[in-house]
């Protein structure tokens, strides 16, 4: 504990270049969520023009998440081999292409091949969103990989919480800028303008990102601090081999159960507010902004909380799980959001629930770097992300079916409020001590 305090005090004297890297990760995650959430904000507008019902919308979300699931697993592998710099660049280009293509969707396209077939506007949207899903799946494997390279274990949860907070900034920005662009130029140009503008980040990433030892702007003191954890094997580790470890399954099950709730918040909160409180494209911006500002605080506080506990002497096991337990309890009131008559009371409940999820996520994302060597982190995160996306696919179908059948969020919110306790129980049963494992090298 004394050595931990000494290292913590020494951080005031070392450089802080690693936080510039964290800032780039934060910005990319914000862009990622602008691109991801736009369909939720524009759902009423696009549905009215293209004739979508709840099942149609759910199907488009399903195909996004199906591609996300495949891409997440693939990008975990790619990033472990190409590194965060190149892997992130590839992912960013793919998702920007998919996002921008949404702006070119129009009348059904007739293809004269093998007797001919028609690509409907719904199919066009599904294809574009699938491309978006493949690319966006690289965001978190690359981000977690970069954090594992640039931050010692004691700072990783906080750094992850900071860059994960970019998701909420993206969710805040989206309902502010997208209605303005849409009302001025139409919903198609909203996709094109935001897609082209985001390429500025890619230029900055390629110019700035290197591994710590390859970046001359990093001081010797900061490099020593970054590398203060015990060295681990540098060999590459196949993801199939990682499936043998219960620690991998602990992370994957946690993602499978709780990621779908975040997808629910992201893709259906605008719809919930619009239908329950009769809001439209011009008026649901402030409530959404309030929800995601609260959510943003949760992401940072959740990462800070467990990191603070560790600096005070608690083990990673106790610090992470105590924080996650608190988050599980804070999500539970979501069930009552549908019954309050006040818009802002519902916003408060939704804000606390989304904040709790983000705090939960910041700690869950840190578990792979707590338990696995750096060479395996990207692949483990990829496996977990795939599991989370599969859960999201099932959730999309479930929500679309329930809303078309009942028009009510009762059953949906009951599920959302209960799964975090179940997920934490699974994580604890599979990894009761969060021991660091020795992975068999290929």
Tab-separated table of C-alpha atoms in Angstrom:
chain	number	residue	atom	x	y	z
A	1	UNK	CA	0.000	0.000	0.000
A	2	UNK	CA	2.887	2.349	0.789
A	3	UNK	CA	4.355	1.800	-2.662
A	4	UNK	CA	0.941	2.523	-4.223
A	5	UNK	CA	0.752	5.846	-2.369
A	6	UNK	CA	4.273	6.714	-3.461
A	7	UNK	CA	3.467	5.970	-7.091
A	8	UNK	CA	0.243	7.971	-6.850
A	9	UNK	CA	2.167	10.955	-5.496
A	10	UNK	CA	4.749	10.563	-8.238
A	11	UNK	CA	2.076	11.034	-10.909
A	12	UNK	CA	2.094	14.735	-10.089
A	13	UNK	CA	5.689	14.891	-11.323
A	14	UNK	CA	5.520	12.698	-14.404
A	15	UNK	CA	4.154	13.839	-17.737
A	16	UNK	CA	0.531	13.499	-18.763
A	17	UNK	CA	0.842	12.651	-22.430
A	18	UNK	CA	-1.199	9.492	-21.800
A	19	UNK	CA	-4.222	11.719	-21.152
A	20	UNK	CA	-3.925	13.160	-24.664
A	21	UNK	CA	-4.307	9.597	-25.913
A	22	UNK	CA	-7.311	9.197	-23.627
A	23	UNK	CA	-8.719	12.404	-25.115
A	24	UNK	CA	-8.470	10.972	-28.622
A	25	UNK	CA	-10.265	7.838	-27.472
A	26	UNK	CA	-12.927	10.033	-25.874
A	27	UNK	CA	-13.432	11.960	-29.131
A	28	UNK	CA	-13.667	8.793	-31.238
A	29	UNK	CA	-16.225	7.293	-28.872
A	30	UNK	CA	-18.279	10.492	-29.055
A	31	UNK	CA	-18.273	10.324	-32.864
A	32	UNK	CA	-19.113	6.627	-32.666
A	33	UNK	CA	-22.215	7.379	-30.652
A	34	UNK	CA	-23.340	10.294	-32.782
A	35	UNK	CA	-23.288	7.949	-35.763
A	36	UNK	CA	-24.955	5.160	-33.785
A	37	UNK	CA	-27.703	7.186	-32.121
A	38	UNK	CA	-28.820	9.237	-35.106
A	39	UNK	CA	-31.268	6.582	-36.236
A	40	UNK	CA	-32.980	6.720	-32.830
A	41	UNK	CA	-33.316	10.501	-32.935
A	42	UNK	CA	-34.542	10.424	-36.544
A	43	UNK	CA	-36.815	7.396	-36.102
A	44	UNK	CA	-40.107	9.374	-36.140
A	45	UNK	CA	-39.029	11.387	-39.190
A	46	UNK	CA	-37.698	8.449	-41.214
A	47	UNK	CA	-40.573	6.159	-40.161
A	48	UNK	CA	-43.122	8.673	-41.407
A	49	UNK	CA	-41.373	9.026	-44.781
A	50	UNK	CA	-40.467	5.365	-45.370
A	51	UNK	CA	-43.463	3.746	-43.665
A	52	UNK	CA	-41.703	1.859	-40.849
A	53	UNK	CA	-43.536	0.122	-38.011
A	54	UNK	CA	-41.964	-1.023	-34.726
A	55	UNK	CA	-40.965	-4.405	-36.122
A	56	UNK	CA	-39.345	-2.831	-39.187
A	57	UNK	CA	-37.287	-0.507	-37.008
A	58	UNK	CA	-36.344	-3.404	-34.722
A	59	UNK	CA	-35.215	-5.440	-37.751
A	60	UNK	CA	-32.875	-2.654	-38.889
A	61	UNK	CA	-31.421	-2.478	-35.379
A	62	UNK	CA	-31.125	-6.287	-35.451
A	63	UNK	CA	-28.960	-6.258	-38.584
A	64	UNK	CA	-26.777	-3.479	-37.187
A	65	UNK	CA	-26.176	-5.587	-34.098
A	66	UNK	CA	-25.666	-8.807	-36.046
A	67	UNK	CA	-22.863	-7.094	-37.980
A	68	UNK	CA	-21.613	-5.560	-34.729
A	69	UNK	CA	-21.403	-9.033	-33.182
A	70	UNK	CA	-19.364	-10.466	-36.056
A	71	UNK	CA	-17.216	-7.357	-36.331
A	72	UNK	CA	-16.533	-7.177	-32.608
A	73	UNK	CA	-15.067	-10.660	-32.537
A	74	UNK	CA	-13.093	-10.047	-35.717
A	75	UNK	CA	-11.766	-6.650	-34.674
A	76	UNK	CA	-10.603	-7.980	-31.310
A	77	UNK	CA	-8.394	-10.380	-33.240
A	78	UNK	CA	-7.329	-7.751	-35.802
A	79	UNK	CA	-6.420	-5.166	-33.182
A	80	UNK	CA	-4.327	-7.620	-31.174
A	81	UNK	CA	-2.325	-8.254	-34.350
A	82	UNK	CA	-2.220	-4.888	-36.118
A	83	UNK	CA	-2.183	-2.792	-32.956
A	84	UNK	CA	-4.481	-0.026	-31.798
A	85	UNK	CA	-3.220	2.595	-34.261
A	86	UNK	CA	-3.864	0.723	-37.505
A	87	UNK	CA	-6.798	-1.324	-36.205
A	88	UNK	CA	-8.655	1.766	-34.992
A	89	UNK	CA	-8.040	3.553	-38.289
A	90	UNK	CA	-9.545	0.705	-40.296
A	91	UNK	CA	-12.572	0.470	-38.003
A	92	UNK	CA	-13.152	4.230	-38.190
A	93	UNK	CA	-13.083	4.284	-41.988
A	94	UNK	CA	-15.558	1.396	-42.248
A	95	UNK	CA	-18.065	2.851	-39.817
A	96	UNK	CA	-17.857	6.317	-41.380
A	97	UNK	CA	-18.620	4.764	-44.776
A	98	UNK	CA	-21.658	2.917	-43.415
A	99	UNK	CA	-22.912	6.015	-41.616
A	100	UNK	CA	-22.536	8.249	-44.671
A	101	UNK	CA	-24.271	5.722	-46.944
A	102	UNK	CA	-27.441	6.174	-44.868
A	103	UNK	CA	-27.708	9.599	-46.463
A	104	UNK	CA	-27.985	8.115	-49.963
A	105	UNK	CA	-30.935	5.811	-49.306
A	106	UNK	CA	-33.887	6.548	-51.544
A	107	UNK	CA	-36.302	4.761	-53.851
A	108	UNK	CA	-36.146	0.957	-54.230
A	109	UNK	CA	-33.255	-0.194	-56.460
A	110	UNK	CA	-33.943	-2.770	-59.169
A	111	UNK	CA	-31.078	-5.223	-59.769
A	112	UNK	CA	-31.256	-7.130	-63.085
A	113	UNK	CA	-29.339	-10.220	-61.995
A	114	UNK	CA	-30.549	-13.826	-61.955
A	115	UNK	CA	-34.077	-12.868	-62.889
A	116	UNK	CA	-33.854	-9.564	-61.103
A	117	UNK	CA	-34.667	-8.439	-57.585
A	118	UNK	CA	-35.431	-5.197	-55.806
A	119	UNK	CA	-33.482	-3.692	-52.938
A	120	UNK	CA	-36.090	-1.835	-50.898
A	121	UNK	CA	-35.301	1.262	-48.879
A	122	UNK	CA	-35.555	-0.881	-45.740
A	123	UNK	CA	-32.981	-3.322	-47.118
A	124	UNK	CA	-30.740	-0.419	-48.169
A	125	UNK	CA	-30.902	0.961	-44.638
A	126	UNK	CA	-30.183	-2.475	-43.170
A	127	UNK	CA	-27.097	-2.875	-45.383
A	128	UNK	CA	-25.776	0.587	-44.550
A	129	UNK	CA	-26.353	0.043	-40.827
A	130	UNK	CA	-24.662	-3.360	-41.054
A	131	UNK	CA	-21.547	-1.696	-42.505
A	132	UNK	CA	-21.758	0.843	-39.682
A	133	UNK	CA	-22.009	-2.010	-37.174
A	134	UNK	CA	-18.949	-3.797	-38.530
A	135	UNK	CA	-16.838	-0.665	-38.250
A	136	UNK	CA	-18.178	0.546	-34.906
A	137	UNK	CA	-17.428	-2.827	-33.361
A	138	UNK	CA	-13.732	-1.895	-33.456
A	139	UNK	CA	-14.135	1.131	-31.197
A	140	UNK	CA	-14.006	-0.517	-27.784
A	141	UNK	CA	-11.507	-3.310	-28.516
A	142	UNK	CA	-9.141	-0.650	-29.878
A	143	UNK	CA	-9.865	1.749	-27.022
A	144	UNK	CA	-9.333	-0.870	-24.314
A	145	UNK	CA	-6.173	-2.040	-26.079
A	146	UNK	CA	-4.846	1.529	-26.133
A	147	UNK	CA	-5.684	2.013	-22.442
A	148	UNK	CA	-3.874	-1.230	-21.555
A	149	UNK	CA	-0.807	0.067	-23.437
A	150	UNK	CA	-0.853	3.599	-22.028
A	151	UNK	CA	-2.094	3.232	-18.437
A	152	UNK	CA	-0.980	1.186	-15.433
A	153	UNK	CA	-3.606	-1.056	-13.823
A	154	UNK	CA	-4.400	1.447	-11.054
A	155	UNK	CA	-5.545	4.055	-13.607
A	156	UNK	CA	-7.229	1.875	-16.207
A	157	UNK	CA	-10.768	1.931	-14.824
A	158	UNK	CA	-10.649	5.729	-14.545
A	159	UNK	CA	-9.163	6.111	-18.043
A	160	UNK	CA	-11.753	3.704	-19.419
A	161	UNK	CA	-14.480	5.659	-17.658
A	162	UNK	CA	-13.193	8.902	-19.165
A	163	UNK	CA	-13.069	7.686	-22.751
A	164	UNK	CA	-16.312	5.740	-22.310
A	165	UNK	CA	-17.897	9.057	-21.280
A	166	UNK	CA	-17.494	10.052	-24.916
A	167	UNK	CA	-20.490	7.820	-25.593
A	168	UNK	CA	-22.635	10.140	-23.529
A	169	UNK	CA	-21.181	13.266	-25.128
A	170	UNK	CA	-22.097	11.777	-28.493
A	171	UNK	CA	-25.568	11.052	-27.176
A	172	UNK	CA	-25.814	14.646	-25.904
A	173	UNK	CA	-24.591	16.226	-29.125
A	174	UNK	CA	-26.834	14.153	-31.381
A	175	UNK	CA	-30.253	15.550	-30.316
A	176	UNK	CA	-28.786	19.064	-30.389
A	177	UNK	CA	-27.195	19.138	-33.844
A	178	UNK	CA	-29.137	16.527	-35.801
A	179	UNK	CA	-32.552	18.247	-35.602
A	180	UNK	CA	-30.947	21.524	-36.733
A	181	UNK	CA	-29.282	19.889	-39.752
A	182	UNK	CA	-32.390	17.855	-40.518
A	183	UNK	CA	-34.771	20.813	-40.413
A	184	UNK	CA	-32.404	22.836	-42.610
A	185	UNK	CA	-31.244	20.220	-45.137
A	186	UNK	CA	-33.226	17.014	-44.560
A	187	UNK	CA	-32.398	13.799	-42.724
A	188	UNK	CA	-30.236	12.415	-45.537
A	189	UNK	CA	-27.835	15.354	-45.410
A	190	UNK	CA	-27.611	14.951	-41.651
A	191	UNK	CA	-25.889	11.605	-42.229
A	192	UNK	CA	-23.608	12.971	-44.944
A	193	UNK	CA	-22.506	16.122	-43.093
A	194	UNK	CA	-21.725	14.365	-39.810
A	195	UNK	CA	-19.899	11.560	-41.646
A	196	UNK	CA	-17.600	13.850	-43.621
A	197	UNK	CA	-16.876	16.125	-40.631
A	198	UNK	CA	-15.752	13.197	-38.477
A	199	UNK	CA	-12.783	12.431	-40.738
A	200	UNK	CA	-10.829	15.160	-38.930
A	201	UNK	CA	-10.412	12.725	-36.033
A	202	UNK	CA	-8.790	10.096	-38.251
A	203	UNK	CA	-6.087	12.542	-39.335
A	204	UNK	CA	-5.308	13.404	-35.705
A	205	UNK	CA	-5.227	9.736	-34.629
A	206	UNK	CA	-2.768	8.689	-37.341
A	207	UNK	CA	-0.563	11.685	-36.611
A	208	UNK	CA	-0.448	11.298	-32.818
A	209	UNK	CA	-0.908	7.691	-31.730
A	210	UNK	CA	2.118	5.484	-31.094
A	211	UNK	CA	2.907	2.965	-28.372
A	212	UNK	CA	4.474	4.676	-25.345
A	213	UNK	CA	8.035	3.547	-26.142
A	214	UNK	CA	7.630	4.707	-29.743
A	215	UNK	CA	6.377	8.188	-28.820
A	216	UNK	CA	9.293	10.612	-28.280
A	217	UNK	CA	7.072	13.139	-26.478
A	218	UNK	CA	6.622	10.781	-23.526
A	219	UNK	CA	9.028	11.576	-20.696
A	220	UNK	CA	11.177	8.897	-19.112
A	221	UNK	CA	9.300	9.365	-15.825
A	222	UNK	CA	5.912	8.914	-17.451
A	223	UNK	CA	7.098	5.869	-19.380
A	224	UNK	CA	8.333	4.312	-16.141
A	225	UNK	CA	4.970	5.022	-14.525
A	226	UNK	CA	3.060	3.500	-17.458
A	227	UNK	CA	5.246	0.394	-17.283
A	228	UNK	CA	5.178	0.125	-13.480
A	229	UNK	CA	3.056	-3.042	-13.543
A	230	UNK	CA	4.797	-6.423	-13.779
A	231	UNK	CA	5.660	-7.398	-17.337
A	232	UNK	CA	3.477	-9.984	-19.022
A	233	UNK	CA	4.007	-12.221	-22.066
A	234	UNK	CA	4.190	-10.402	-25.375
A	235	UNK	CA	3.293	-13.349	-27.613
A	236	UNK	CA	0.033	-13.351	-29.507
A	237	UNK	CA	-2.791	-15.446	-28.098
A	238	UNK	CA	-5.534	-16.996	-30.229
A	239	UNK	CA	-9.103	-16.180	-29.228
A	240	UNK	CA	-10.188	-19.824	-29.531
A	241	UNK	CA	-7.719	-20.646	-26.777
A	242	UNK	CA	-9.201	-17.889	-24.640
A	243	UNK	CA	-12.598	-19.621	-24.691
A	244	UNK	CA	-11.121	-22.268	-22.385
A	245	UNK	CA	-10.937	-19.804	-19.509
A	246	UNK	CA	-13.880	-19.126	-17.235
A	247	UNK	CA	-12.609	-15.545	-16.868
A	248	UNK	CA	-13.395	-15.013	-20.559
A	249	UNK	CA	-16.908	-16.343	-20.006
A	250	UNK	CA	-17.409	-14.132	-16.949
A	251	UNK	CA	-16.758	-11.046	-19.052
A	252	UNK	CA	-18.803	-12.370	-21.995
A	253	UNK	CA	-21.855	-13.222	-19.859
A	254	UNK	CA	-21.708	-9.823	-18.166
A	255	UNK	CA	-21.749	-8.181	-21.595
A	256	UNK	CA	-24.473	-10.486	-22.957
A	257	UNK	CA	-26.846	-9.591	-20.125
A	258	UNK	CA	-26.216	-5.857	-19.744
A	259	UNK	CA	-25.158	-4.478	-23.145
A	260	UNK	CA	-28.713	-4.946	-24.507
A	261	UNK	CA	-29.998	-2.526	-21.868
A	262	UNK	CA	-27.685	0.183	-23.156
A	263	UNK	CA	-28.902	-0.520	-26.700
A	264	UNK	CA	-32.454	-0.175	-25.365
A	265	UNK	CA	-31.654	3.217	-23.841
A	266	UNK	CA	-29.858	4.398	-26.962
A	267	UNK	CA	-32.308	3.320	-29.647
A	268	UNK	CA	-35.666	3.574	-27.859
A	269	UNK	CA	-35.406	6.448	-25.343
A	270	UNK	CA	-36.384	9.070	-27.969
A	271	UNK	CA	-39.333	6.869	-28.943
A	272	UNK	CA	-40.370	6.394	-25.298
A	273	UNK	CA	-40.290	10.138	-24.641
A	274	UNK	CA	-42.084	10.959	-27.880
A	275	UNK	CA	-44.933	8.522	-27.263
A	276	UNK	CA	-45.293	9.003	-23.507
A	277	UNK	CA	-44.911	12.787	-23.340
A	278	UNK	CA	-45.862	13.734	-26.927
A	279	UNK	CA	-42.470	15.190	-27.833
A	280	UNK	CA	-41.193	15.691	-31.376
A	281	UNK	CA	-37.918	16.335	-33.221
A	282	UNK	CA	-37.847	19.928	-31.974
A	283	UNK	CA	-38.704	19.238	-28.328
A	284	UNK	CA	-37.094	16.008	-27.118
A	285	UNK	CA	-33.559	17.420	-27.428
A	286	UNK	CA	-33.369	18.971	-23.897
A	287	UNK	CA	-34.665	15.841	-22.086
A	288	UNK	CA	-32.210	13.628	-23.987
A	289	UNK	CA	-29.367	16.021	-23.252
A	290	UNK	CA	-30.215	15.959	-19.542
A	291	UNK	CA	-30.319	12.143	-19.504
A	292	UNK	CA	-26.926	11.790	-21.129
A	293	UNK	CA	-25.269	14.520	-19.060
A	294	UNK	CA	-26.236	12.510	-15.987
A	295	UNK	CA	-25.040	9.379	-17.786
A	296	UNK	CA	-21.715	11.034	-18.577
A	297	UNK	CA	-21.108	11.760	-14.901
A	298	UNK	CA	-21.863	8.131	-14.108
A	299	UNK	CA	-19.212	6.874	-16.520
A	300	UNK	CA	-16.467	9.002	-14.984
A	301	UNK	CA	-17.552	8.517	-11.372
A	302	UNK	CA	-17.863	4.752	-11.838
A	303	UNK	CA	-14.315	4.456	-13.159
A	304	UNK	CA	-12.992	6.892	-10.558
A	305	UNK	CA	-14.718	5.038	-7.717
A	306	UNK	CA	-13.023	1.674	-8.188
A	307	UNK	CA	-9.670	3.282	-9.018
A	308	UNK	CA	-9.945	5.351	-5.821
A	309	UNK	CA	-10.747	2.254	-3.769
A	310	UNK	CA	-7.682	0.500	-5.185
A	311	UNK	CA	-5.450	3.451	-4.319
A	312	UNK	CA	-6.808	3.218	-0.765
A	313	UNK	CA	-5.720	-0.402	-0.554
A	314	UNK	CA	-8.715	-2.453	-1.713
A	315	UNK	CA	-8.091	-5.252	-4.156
A	316	UNK	CA	-9.282	-4.919	-7.733
A	317	UNK	CA	-11.773	-7.666	-6.958
A	318	UNK	CA	-13.480	-5.777	-4.140
A	319	UNK	CA	-13.229	-2.354	-5.770
A	320	UNK	CA	-14.707	-3.406	-9.114
A	321	UNK	CA	-17.479	-5.573	-7.676
A	322	UNK	CA	-18.576	-3.138	-4.964
A	323	UNK	CA	-18.920	-0.436	-7.607
A	324	UNK	CA	-20.816	-2.777	-9.925
A	325	UNK	CA	-23.160	-3.820	-7.111
A	326	UNK	CA	-24.058	-0.197	-6.414
A	327	UNK	CA	-24.722	0.289	-10.141
A	328	UNK	CA	-26.994	-2.761	-10.245
A	329	UNK	CA	-29.192	-1.274	-7.514
A	330	UNK	CA	-29.311	2.158	-9.164
A	331	UNK	CA	-30.724	0.754	-12.411
A	332	UNK	CA	-33.710	-0.907	-10.706
A	333	UNK	CA	-35.993	2.189	-10.498
A	334	UNK	CA	-36.159	2.246	-14.314
A	335	UNK	CA	-39.304	0.117	-13.981
A	336	UNK	CA	-41.190	3.130	-12.589
A	337	UNK	CA	-40.239	5.573	-15.379
A	338	UNK	CA	-43.350	4.697	-17.369
A	339	UNK	CA	-45.688	5.471	-14.477
A	340	UNK	CA	-44.598	9.000	-13.569
A	341	UNK	CA	-46.641	11.803	-15.068
A	342	UNK	CA	-43.843	14.375	-14.954
A	343	UNK	CA	-41.501	14.400	-17.933
A	344	UNK	CA	-38.572	15.569	-15.816
A	345	UNK	CA	-39.167	12.944	-13.140
A	346	UNK	CA	-38.932	10.330	-15.883
A	347	UNK	CA	-35.791	12.039	-17.178
A	348	UNK	CA	-34.238	11.803	-13.698
A	349	UNK	CA	-35.009	8.080	-13.446
A	350	UNK	CA	-33.686	7.399	-16.932
A	351	UNK	CA	-30.614	9.539	-16.273
A	352	UNK	CA	-29.702	7.645	-13.104
A	353	UNK	CA	-30.250	4.305	-14.871
A	354	UNK	CA	-28.052	5.252	-17.829
A	355	UNK	CA	-25.405	6.668	-15.471
A	356	UNK	CA	-25.416	3.418	-13.513
A	357	UNK	CA	-25.006	1.441	-16.720
A	358	UNK	CA	-22.059	3.545	-17.813
A	359	UNK	CA	-20.393	3.217	-14.409
A	360	UNK	CA	-21.011	-0.528	-14.585
A	361	UNK	CA	-19.598	-0.650	-18.114
A	362	UNK	CA	-16.429	1.262	-17.182
A	363	UNK	CA	-15.653	-1.388	-14.566
A	364	UNK	CA	-16.750	-4.376	-16.629
A	365	UNK	CA	-14.537	-3.229	-19.506
A	366	UNK	CA	-11.586	-3.096	-17.138
A	367	UNK	CA	-11.879	-6.744	-16.061
A	368	UNK	CA	-10.024	-8.179	-19.098
A	369	UNK	CA	-6.967	-6.020	-18.395
A	370	UNK	CA	-7.206	-6.990	-14.698
A	371	UNK	CA	-7.197	-10.712	-15.482
A	372	UNK	CA	-5.382	-11.200	-18.806
A	373	UNK	CA	-1.980	-10.247	-20.246
A	374	UNK	CA	-1.979	-7.306	-22.641
A	375	UNK	CA	-1.573	-9.587	-25.672
A	376	UNK	CA	-5.007	-11.078	-24.972
A	377	UNK	CA	-6.984	-7.991	-23.952
A	378	UNK	CA	-8.280	-7.024	-27.393
A	379	UNK	CA	-9.439	-10.556	-28.138
A	380	UNK	CA	-11.199	-10.965	-24.781
A	381	UNK	CA	-12.958	-7.623	-25.225
A	382	UNK	CA	-13.921	-8.740	-28.732
A	383	UNK	CA	-15.439	-11.975	-27.437
A	384	UNK	CA	-17.387	-10.065	-24.787
A	385	UNK	CA	-18.523	-7.456	-27.266
A	386	UNK	CA	-19.802	-10.151	-29.584
A	387	UNK	CA	-21.770	-11.674	-26.713
A	388	UNK	CA	-23.184	-8.227	-25.892
A	389	UNK	CA	-24.183	-7.634	-29.500
A	390	UNK	CA	-25.932	-11.013	-29.680
A	391	UNK	CA	-27.840	-10.027	-26.561
A	392	UNK	CA	-28.664	-6.742	-28.267
A	393	UNK	CA	-30.020	-8.590	-31.313
A	394	UNK	CA	-32.358	-10.563	-29.081
A	395	UNK	CA	-33.369	-7.402	-27.223
A	396	UNK	CA	-34.198	-5.611	-30.496
A	397	UNK	CA	-36.525	-8.412	-31.557
A	398	UNK	CA	-38.039	-8.565	-28.071
A	399	UNK	CA	-38.699	-4.816	-27.877
A	400	UNK	CA	-40.160	-4.635	-31.382
A	401	UNK	CA	-42.489	-7.556	-30.672
A	402	UNK	CA	-43.617	-6.245	-27.268
A	403	UNK	CA	-44.276	-2.720	-28.527
A	404	UNK	CA	-46.219	-3.901	-31.581
A	405	UNK	CA	-48.212	-6.332	-29.417
A	406	UNK	CA	-48.863	-4.197	-26.327
A	407	UNK	CA	-47.661	-0.648	-26.978
A	408	UNK	CA	-46.265	-0.703	-23.428
A	409	UNK	CA	-42.757	-0.595	-21.923
A	410	UNK	CA	-43.816	-2.444	-18.728
A	411	UNK	CA	-42.216	-5.809	-19.501
A	412	UNK	CA	-39.256	-4.167	-21.235
A	413	UNK	CA	-38.357	-2.008	-18.223
A	414	UNK	CA	-38.881	-4.934	-15.845
A	415	UNK	CA	-36.162	-6.831	-17.701
A	416	UNK	CA	-33.903	-3.770	-17.820
A	417	UNK	CA	-34.093	-3.239	-14.059
A	418	UNK	CA	-33.270	-6.790	-13.055
A	419	UNK	CA	-30.471	-8.132	-15.247
A	420	UNK	CA	-27.541	-6.286	-13.627
A	421	UNK	CA	-27.850	-8.178	-10.347
A	422	UNK	CA	-28.007	-11.435	-12.296
A	423	UNK	CA	-24.976	-10.423	-14.366
A	424	UNK	CA	-22.905	-9.537	-11.287
A	425	UNK	CA	-23.793	-12.863	-9.682
A	426	UNK	CA	-22.547	-14.663	-12.792
A	427	UNK	CA	-19.318	-12.655	-12.863
A	428	UNK	CA	-18.670	-13.370	-9.194
A	429	UNK	CA	-19.398	-17.092	-9.472
A	430	UNK	CA	-17.020	-17.460	-12.404
A	431	UNK	CA	-14.284	-15.151	-11.072
A	432	UNK	CA	-14.615	-14.968	-7.270
A	433	UNK	CA	-11.208	-13.277	-6.866
A	434	UNK	CA	-10.442	-11.761	-10.287
A	435	UNK	CA	-7.114	-13.574	-10.228
A	436	UNK	CA	-4.624	-12.721	-12.945
A	437	UNK	CA	-4.217	-15.801	-15.112
A	438	UNK	CA	-1.328	-17.265	-17.016
A	439	UNK	CA	-2.585	-17.820	-20.548
A	440	UNK	CA	-1.086	-20.718	-22.465
A	441	UNK	CA	0.769	-19.178	-25.435
A	442	UNK	CA	0.255	-20.624	-28.903
